Tab-separated table of C-alpha atoms in Angstrom:
chain	number	residue	atom	x	y	z
A	1	UNK	CA	-39.763	19.612	-2.082
A	2	UNK	CA	-39.597	15.832	-2.307
A	3	UNK	CA	-37.246	13.892	-0.424
A	4	UNK	CA	-33.360	14.221	-1.371
A	5	UNK	CA	-30.840	11.895	-1.275
A	6	UNK	CA	-28.066	13.937	-1.807
A	7	UNK	CA	-26.314	17.006	0.169
A	8	UNK	CA	-24.060	19.252	-1.255
A	9	UNK	CA	-21.936	22.132	-0.695
A	10	UNK	CA	-21.677	25.450	-2.465
A	11	UNK	CA	-18.336	26.022	-0.241
A	12	UNK	CA	-20.643	27.774	2.886
A	13	UNK	CA	-23.865	26.716	2.207
A	14	UNK	CA	-25.275	23.279	2.841
A	15	UNK	CA	-27.867	22.748	0.006
A	16	UNK	CA	-30.308	20.123	0.241
A	17	UNK	CA	-34.438	18.924	-0.334
A	18	UNK	CA	-34.489	19.830	-3.710
A	19	UNK	CA	-36.086	17.963	-6.321
A	20	UNK	CA	-34.597	19.169	-9.969
A	21	UNK	CA	-31.201	19.740	-11.216
A	22	UNK	CA	-30.367	22.234	-13.943
A	23	UNK	CA	-31.530	21.585	-17.765
A	24	UNK	CA	-34.800	19.503	-15.857
A	25	UNK	CA	-32.976	16.540	-14.374
A	26	UNK	CA	-34.351	14.899	-11.971
A	27	UNK	CA	-31.657	13.183	-9.792
A	28	UNK	CA	-32.939	11.269	-6.659
A	29	UNK	CA	-36.421	12.764	-6.471
A	30	UNK	CA	-37.633	9.614	-5.711
A	31	UNK	CA	-35.794	8.586	-2.438
A	32	UNK	CA	-36.594	4.846	-3.094
A	33	UNK	CA	-33.437	5.007	-5.364
A	34	UNK	CA	-34.806	2.966	-8.599
A	35	UNK	CA	-32.818	5.158	-10.939
A	36	UNK	CA	-29.907	3.119	-12.779
A	37	UNK	CA	-27.764	5.879	-12.951
A	38	UNK	CA	-27.064	8.869	-11.185
A	39	UNK	CA	-26.118	12.054	-12.319
A	40	UNK	CA	-24.068	14.644	-9.995
A	41	UNK	CA	-25.285	18.432	-10.815
A	42	UNK	CA	-23.032	21.124	-11.018
A	43	UNK	CA	-26.199	23.384	-10.236
A	44	UNK	CA	-29.139	23.231	-7.856
A	45	UNK	CA	-31.776	25.878	-8.861
A	46	UNK	CA	-29.151	28.049	-10.051
A	47	UNK	CA	-26.908	27.901	-7.341
A	48	UNK	CA	-23.317	26.164	-8.369
A	49	UNK	CA	-22.740	22.516	-6.256
A	50	UNK	CA	-18.685	22.608	-6.351
A	51	UNK	CA	-18.588	19.981	-3.222
A	52	UNK	CA	-20.598	16.895	-2.482
A	53	UNK	CA	-21.561	15.912	0.572
A	54	UNK	CA	-22.936	12.142	0.941
A	55	UNK	CA	-25.683	10.389	-1.024
A	56	UNK	CA	-28.364	8.387	0.510
A	57	UNK	CA	-27.269	4.582	1.180
A	58	UNK	CA	-30.710	3.539	-0.213
A	59	UNK	CA	-30.168	5.088	-3.758
A	60	UNK	CA	-29.245	1.906	-6.310
A	61	UNK	CA	-27.499	3.497	-9.023
A	62	UNK	CA	-25.162	1.135	-11.055
A	63	UNK	CA	-23.220	4.104	-12.815
A	64	UNK	CA	-22.438	7.003	-10.906
A	65	UNK	CA	-21.000	10.785	-13.246
A	66	UNK	CA	-19.909	13.022	-11.815
A	67	UNK	CA	-20.117	16.487	-13.674
A	68	UNK	CA	-17.279	19.047	-14.650
A	69	UNK	CA	-17.472	21.437	-12.234
A	70	UNK	CA	-17.621	19.406	-8.832
A	71	UNK	CA	-14.112	20.185	-7.085
A	72	UNK	CA	-14.328	17.984	-3.912
A	73	UNK	CA	-16.416	14.676	-3.204
A	74	UNK	CA	-16.321	14.308	0.854
A	75	UNK	CA	-15.427	11.979	3.016
A	76	UNK	CA	-17.550	8.800	2.677
A	77	UNK	CA	-19.878	10.719	0.286
A	78	UNK	CA	-21.026	7.375	-1.905
A	79	UNK	CA	-20.286	4.981	1.133
A	80	UNK	CA	-22.706	2.084	0.892
A	81	UNK	CA	-23.608	2.459	-2.377
A	82	UNK	CA	-23.387	-1.051	-2.902
A	83	UNK	CA	-25.019	-1.432	-6.701
A	84	UNK	CA	-22.313	0.690	-8.193
A	85	UNK	CA	-20.182	-0.745	-11.440
A	86	UNK	CA	-19.427	2.554	-13.432
A	87	UNK	CA	-17.621	6.085	-11.422
A	88	UNK	CA	-16.839	8.612	-14.186
A	89	UNK	CA	-14.837	11.498	-12.157
A	90	UNK	CA	-15.523	14.921	-13.732
A	91	UNK	CA	-12.345	16.866	-14.816
A	92	UNK	CA	-12.491	19.227	-12.346
A	93	UNK	CA	-12.419	17.318	-9.210
A	94	UNK	CA	-9.684	17.576	-6.912
A	95	UNK	CA	-9.847	16.499	-3.665
A	96	UNK	CA	-11.676	12.744	-2.726
A	97	UNK	CA	-12.013	12.336	0.906
A	98	UNK	CA	-11.028	8.902	2.413
A	99	UNK	CA	-13.423	5.929	2.137
A	100	UNK	CA	-15.399	7.664	-0.473
A	101	UNK	CA	-16.413	4.600	-2.768
A	102	UNK	CA	-15.463	1.786	-0.255
A	103	UNK	CA	-17.108	-1.694	-0.022
A	104	UNK	CA	-18.291	-1.025	-3.687
A	105	UNK	CA	-17.961	-4.860	-4.589
A	106	UNK	CA	-19.771	-4.402	-8.012
A	107	UNK	CA	-17.599	-1.728	-9.218
A	108	UNK	CA	-15.424	-2.858	-12.134
A	109	UNK	CA	-14.702	0.550	-14.089
A	110	UNK	CA	-13.103	4.087	-12.868
A	111	UNK	CA	-13.052	6.695	-15.353
A	112	UNK	CA	-11.957	10.139	-15.201
A	113	UNK	CA	-10.279	11.562	-12.871
A	114	UNK	CA	-7.460	13.220	-14.693
A	115	UNK	CA	-7.156	16.373	-11.841
A	116	UNK	CA	-7.149	15.100	-8.742
A	117	UNK	CA	-5.000	16.349	-6.144
A	118	UNK	CA	-5.521	14.308	-2.934
A	119	UNK	CA	-6.994	10.524	-2.824
A	120	UNK	CA	-8.115	9.649	0.582
A	121	UNK	CA	-7.579	7.000	2.779
A	122	UNK	CA	-9.511	3.646	1.308
A	123	UNK	CA	-11.117	5.717	-1.024
A	124	UNK	CA	-11.744	2.499	-3.454
A	125	UNK	CA	-11.163	-0.316	-0.232
A	126	UNK	CA	-12.886	-3.378	-1.020
A	127	UNK	CA	-13.761	-2.642	-4.109
A	128	UNK	CA	-13.979	-6.508	-5.151
A	129	UNK	CA	-14.739	-6.187	-9.234
A	130	UNK	CA	-11.729	-3.774	-9.819
A	131	UNK	CA	-9.429	-5.547	-11.895
A	132	UNK	CA	-6.667	-2.910	-13.038
A	133	UNK	CA	-6.017	0.205	-11.559
A	134	UNK	CA	-7.680	3.193	-12.989
A	135	UNK	CA	-6.210	5.137	-15.689
A	136	UNK	CA	-5.719	8.074	-13.790
A	137	UNK	CA	-3.100	6.240	-11.752
A	138	UNK	CA	-0.775	6.528	-14.960
A	139	UNK	CA	-1.707	10.115	-16.352
A	140	UNK	CA	-2.179	11.859	-13.275
A	141	UNK	CA	1.745	13.221	-11.657
A	142	UNK	CA	-0.004	15.339	-9.043
A	143	UNK	CA	-2.099	12.923	-7.125
A	144	UNK	CA	-1.118	12.040	-3.821
A	145	UNK	CA	-2.606	8.658	-2.432
A	146	UNK	CA	-3.647	8.322	1.535
A	147	UNK	CA	-3.328	5.124	3.208
A	148	UNK	CA	-4.996	1.818	2.028
A	149	UNK	CA	-6.042	3.517	-1.162
A	150	UNK	CA	-6.784	-0.459	-2.774
A	151	UNK	CA	-6.770	-2.155	-0.023
A	152	UNK	CA	-8.590	-5.296	-0.186
A	153	UNK	CA	-9.068	-4.893	-4.075
A	154	UNK	CA	-9.560	-8.752	-4.802
A	155	UNK	CA	-9.767	-8.393	-8.650
A	156	UNK	CA	-6.198	-7.207	-8.780
A	157	UNK	CA	-3.741	-9.871	-10.229
A	158	UNK	CA	-1.301	-7.612	-11.394
A	159	UNK	CA	-0.314	-4.108	-11.128
A	160	UNK	CA	2.121	-1.813	-12.205
A	161	UNK	CA	2.907	1.267	-9.670
A	162	UNK	CA	4.511	4.087	-12.067
A	163	UNK	CA	7.166	6.293	-11.545
A	164	UNK	CA	4.756	9.193	-11.203
A	165	UNK	CA	2.439	7.590	-8.480
A	166	UNK	CA	2.685	9.621	-5.032
A	167	UNK	CA	1.866	6.537	-3.318
A	168	UNK	CA	2.030	6.444	0.637
A	169	UNK	CA	1.020	3.271	2.977
A	170	UNK	CA	-0.645	0.147	2.632
A	171	UNK	CA	-1.635	0.933	-0.629
A	172	UNK	CA	-2.510	-3.018	-1.518
A	173	UNK	CA	-2.426	-4.405	1.867
A	174	UNK	CA	-5.008	-7.342	1.643
A	175	UNK	CA	-5.272	-7.586	-2.078
A	176	UNK	CA	-5.206	-11.436	-1.759
A	177	UNK	CA	-5.583	-12.454	-5.123
A	178	UNK	CA	-2.950	-10.233	-6.295
A	179	UNK	CA	0.261	-12.081	-7.846
A	180	UNK	CA	2.720	-9.869	-9.457
A	181	UNK	CA	3.680	-6.442	-8.938
A	182	UNK	CA	6.159	-4.128	-10.070
A	183	UNK	CA	7.205	-0.989	-8.608
A	184	UNK	CA	8.988	1.777	-10.034
A	185	UNK	CA	8.641	4.947	-8.033
A	186	UNK	CA	9.421	5.793	-4.715
A	187	UNK	CA	6.185	7.065	-3.698
A	188	UNK	CA	5.652	10.000	-1.548
A	189	UNK	CA	6.952	10.905	1.892
A	190	UNK	CA	4.199	13.038	4.013
A	191	UNK	CA	4.842	15.723	6.424
A	192	UNK	CA	4.341	14.374	9.750
A	193	UNK	CA	2.841	18.247	10.841
A	194	UNK	CA	0.779	18.007	7.528
A	195	UNK	CA	-0.101	14.200	8.035
A	196	UNK	CA	-1.517	13.892	11.495
A	197	UNK	CA	-3.211	10.700	11.628
A	198	UNK	CA	-0.116	8.831	10.096
A	199	UNK	CA	1.462	7.058	12.855
A	200	UNK	CA	4.428	6.147	10.667
A	201	UNK	CA	5.218	8.143	7.706
A	202	UNK	CA	7.403	5.470	5.675
A	203	UNK	CA	6.815	5.418	2.555
A	204	UNK	CA	5.651	2.083	1.431
A	205	UNK	CA	5.305	0.438	4.754
A	206	UNK	CA	2.737	-2.466	4.139
A	207	UNK	CA	1.982	-2.432	0.676
A	208	UNK	CA	1.438	-6.017	-0.009
A	209	UNK	CA	1.089	-7.260	3.591
A	210	UNK	CA	-1.322	-9.840	3.393
A	211	UNK	CA	-1.230	-10.740	-0.070
A	212	UNK	CA	-0.886	-14.248	-0.176
A	213	UNK	CA	-0.749	-15.115	-3.619
A	214	UNK	CA	1.986	-12.295	-4.506
A	215	UNK	CA	4.769	-14.520	-6.129
A	216	UNK	CA	6.579	-12.308	-7.871
A	217	UNK	CA	7.775	-8.706	-7.111
A	218	UNK	CA	9.987	-5.953	-9.224
A	219	UNK	CA	11.390	-2.925	-7.682
A	220	UNK	CA	13.521	-0.251	-9.579
A	221	UNK	CA	16.797	0.728	-8.780
A	222	UNK	CA	15.573	3.737	-7.479
A	223	UNK	CA	13.634	2.928	-4.039
A	224	UNK	CA	16.211	3.358	-1.390
A	225	UNK	CA	13.935	1.918	2.005
A	226	UNK	CA	11.816	-1.143	1.718
A	227	UNK	CA	9.722	0.058	4.865
A	228	UNK	CA	7.896	-2.053	7.589
A	229	UNK	CA	5.838	-4.926	6.634
A	230	UNK	CA	6.059	-4.327	3.008
A	231	UNK	CA	5.663	-8.039	2.216
A	232	UNK	CA	5.016	-9.458	5.794
A	233	UNK	CA	2.933	-12.566	5.266
A	234	UNK	CA	3.110	-13.006	1.529
A	235	UNK	CA	3.311	-16.371	2.050
A	236	UNK	CA	3.655	-17.723	-1.714
A	237	UNK	CA	6.087	-14.676	-2.873
A	238	UNK	CA	9.115	-16.747	-4.567
A	239	UNK	CA	11.045	-13.709	-6.338
A	240	UNK	CA	11.511	-10.408	-5.569
A	241	UNK	CA	14.480	-8.049	-6.282
A	242	UNK	CA	16.128	-5.984	-3.794
A	243	UNK	CA	16.918	-2.652	-5.604
A	244	UNK	CA	20.738	-2.115	-6.098
A	245	UNK	CA	20.463	1.834	-4.193
A	246	UNK	CA	18.541	-0.085	-0.755
A	247	UNK	CA	19.937	0.899	2.314
A	248	UNK	CA	17.337	0.056	4.572
A	249	UNK	CA	15.413	-3.236	5.094
A	250	UNK	CA	12.769	-2.409	7.890
A	251	UNK	CA	11.017	-4.250	10.657
A	252	UNK	CA	9.215	-7.218	9.350
A	253	UNK	CA	9.995	-6.472	6.140
A	254	UNK	CA	9.349	-10.042	4.573
A	255	UNK	CA	7.541	-11.479	8.289
A	256	UNK	CA	6.837	-14.857	7.498
A	257	UNK	CA	7.418	-15.105	3.433
A	258	UNK	CA	7.163	-18.973	4.050
A	259	UNK	CA	8.222	-19.215	-0.002
A	260	UNK	CA	11.384	-17.459	-0.453
A	261	UNK	CA	14.609	-19.228	-0.761
A	262	UNK	CA	16.808	-16.805	-1.902
A	263	UNK	CA	17.612	-13.213	-1.127
A	264	UNK	CA	20.318	-10.694	-2.790
A	265	UNK	CA	20.699	-7.673	-0.219
A	266	UNK	CA	21.915	-4.547	-1.965
A	267	UNK	CA	25.796	-3.764	-1.441
A	268	UNK	CA	24.435	-0.479	-0.082
A	269	UNK	CA	22.470	-1.629	2.438
A	270	UNK	CA	23.503	-0.275	5.968
A	271	UNK	CA	20.528	-1.827	8.071
A	272	UNK	CA	18.643	-4.874	8.452
A	273	UNK	CA	15.825	-4.076	10.775
A	274	UNK	CA	13.866	-6.074	13.337
A	275	UNK	CA	12.169	-9.225	12.056
A	276	UNK	CA	12.685	-8.631	8.775
A	277	UNK	CA	13.017	-12.338	7.705
A	278	UNK	CA	11.370	-13.708	10.631
A	279	UNK	CA	9.709	-16.864	10.197
A	280	UNK	CA	10.989	-17.385	6.208
A	281	UNK	CA	11.075	-20.849	6.864
A	282	UNK	CA	12.571	-21.931	2.886
A	283	UNK	CA	15.231	-19.103	3.124
A	284	UNK	CA	18.370	-20.829	2.067
A	285	UNK	CA	20.467	-18.345	0.996
A	286	UNK	CA	20.783	-14.583	2.052
A	287	UNK	CA	24.094	-12.335	2.033
A	288	UNK	CA	24.666	-9.760	4.252
A	289	UNK	CA	26.776	-7.245	2.397
A	290	UNK	CA	30.028	-5.153	3.068
A	291	UNK	CA	29.400	-1.952	4.703
A	292	UNK	CA	26.071	-3.564	6.703
A	293	UNK	CA	26.403	-2.250	10.208
A	294	UNK	CA	23.150	-3.152	11.966
A	295	UNK	CA	21.223	-6.606	12.315
A	296	UNK	CA	18.520	-6.182	14.529
A	297	UNK	CA	16.318	-8.430	16.767
A	298	UNK	CA	15.274	-11.730	15.040
A	299	UNK	CA	16.117	-10.393	11.758
A	300	UNK	CA	17.057	-13.590	10.510
A	301	UNK	CA	14.647	-15.627	13.240
A	302	UNK	CA	13.183	-19.128	12.748
A	303	UNK	CA	14.984	-19.230	9.611
A	304	UNK	CA	15.131	-23.226	9.800
A	305	UNK	CA	16.757	-23.861	6.196
A	306	UNK	CA	19.382	-21.522	6.671
A	307	UNK	CA	22.687	-22.932	7.033
A	308	UNK	CA	25.731	-20.891	6.552
A	309	UNK	CA	25.261	-16.725	6.339
A	310	UNK	CA	28.849	-14.715	6.275
A	311	UNK	CA	28.722	-11.577	8.696
A	312	UNK	CA	31.123	-8.942	7.192
A	313	UNK	CA	33.564	-6.931	10.040
A	314	UNK	CA	31.567	-3.991	8.825
A	315	UNK	CA	28.582	-5.234	10.859
A	316	UNK	CA	29.105	-3.767	14.553
A	317	UNK	CA	25.655	-3.745	16.087
A	318	UNK	CA	24.147	-7.560	16.692
A	319	UNK	CA	21.039	-8.291	18.515
A	320	UNK	CA	21.353	-10.688	20.848
A	321	UNK	CA	18.593	-12.327	19.413
A	322	UNK	CA	19.044	-11.598	15.765
A	323	UNK	CA	19.155	-15.476	14.791
A	324	UNK	CA	16.922	-16.866	17.212
A	325	UNK	CA	15.579	-20.232	16.334
A	326	UNK	CA	17.459	-20.503	13.070
A	327	UNK	CA	19.141	-23.989	14.557
A	328	UNK	CA	20.904	-24.692	11.874
A	329	UNK	CA	22.604	-21.778	10.951
A	330	UNK	CA	26.445	-21.846	11.235
A	331	UNK	CA	27.884	-17.935	11.064
A	332	UNK	CA	31.077	-17.332	8.600
A	333	UNK	CA	33.022	-14.635	10.934
A	334	UNK	CA	36.358	-12.620	10.399
A	335	UNK	CA	38.846	-13.036	13.031
A	336	UNK	CA	37.980	-10.128	15.641
A	337	UNK	CA	35.132	-8.945	14.106
A	338	UNK	CA	31.947	-8.167	16.179
A	339	UNK	CA	30.918	-11.209	14.726
A	340	UNK	CA	32.759	-13.554	16.128
A	341	UNK	CA	32.601	-12.015	19.349
A	342	UNK	CA	28.555	-12.456	19.186
A	343	UNK	CA	29.154	-16.171	18.387
A	344	UNK	CA	31.458	-16.705	20.728
A	345	UNK	CA	29.206	-15.125	23.664
A	346	UNK	CA	25.941	-16.312	22.609
A	347	UNK	CA	27.422	-19.936	21.963
A	348	UNK	CA	26.424	-20.107	18.176
A	349	UNK	CA	27.671	-21.925	15.381
A	350	UNK	CA	30.607	-20.191	13.509
A	351	UNK	CA	33.569	-20.786	11.029
A	352	UNK	CA	36.109	-18.431	10.142
A	353	UNK	CA	36.411	-16.965	6.594
A	354	UNK	CA	38.987	-18.932	4.599
C-alpha cells in the first residue's frame, strides 16, 4: 500500500498503511499532503474506525472533517497541522485528548462537537486565529474542559463563559489580546484521585493570568472563590466586581494588577490570601469586610497608593508581612483588636475608628 499519514484504531487494533477509505474517497494516499481537505473516514476496508491516533504533520489540509462515528481523538492527534483553517467535529466524538489541535495558528472556525464529554489539556492552545469561542462551549452542557484549553488564543477579544461550562484551570491564560470577559459559571472541581496530573484542583486558578490587555471582568454572584493567580499580571485591569458570595481570595489573585484602583470585597469573604493584591500600585480604595478572619503574607504588599484601610475586629490572623512595602498606608483599627496589636508590634501607622 501507499504511504499513509494517518493512524487509526478500532478499539483494539492499530490500522495503518491503507490507501483508500470507503466510498472510494482517497485521503492521504499522497504522502506529500497536497489535499486541501482531509476527511477522517468511519471505515477502512470495511473495518469501523472509532479512534484517531495521529496525523503526519506534513499534510497541508486547510479543512478537517471528523466524520460521524468517530468517538475518540487521541492526544496530539493533529499537532503540527499548521495550515488548518477549519475543523468540523463529528457528532459522535466524546473524547479529545491533550494538545489535539495546538498551534493551529491559521485556525478560525470550529464547528460540531456537540457531544464532547472531555476536552484535554491545551486542546486549542496557541490557536491564534480563533476570534470567538466554539458554539459547543455554550450548547454542550456535559463537556469537562481540562487545563489551558484556550491558552494563547491571541485572537480572542471578548469572551462570555456560560453557566454550564465546566472549565477548570488556566482556561484563558496568556490570551494577551483579550479585553473583556464575563464569567457566569462556577466551573468544575476535579477529583484529585481521578485528575492526578493536576497539581492544584482549584477551579478558575490562573484563568486569566497574563491577559495583559484585559480591562473589564464581570463575575456573577454564584462564584464563591477567586483562586490562585486568577488575574495575575492583568496590568490593564481597571474594573472587576467581587461576587457577593465570594468567601475566599486566593494567593496572587490580583498580583501586579497595576491599573486596579478600587475593589469592593464581598461581605462573606473570610480569607484574603498571600500576595492577593501584591504590587497593585494604583490601588487606592479597598475594604476588608466584617467577618473576614485572615489576611495573608503580602496580601496588600507594595500598594504604594493605598493610604487608608480599615481592619475590622473580626480579623484575628494578620501575617507580619501583610502590608510590607505599603509605606503610605495608615490602618484604621478598633481598640483592643488584633489589628491594633499588630500595628503596635510592627510599628505601623494606625488610628482608631471613630
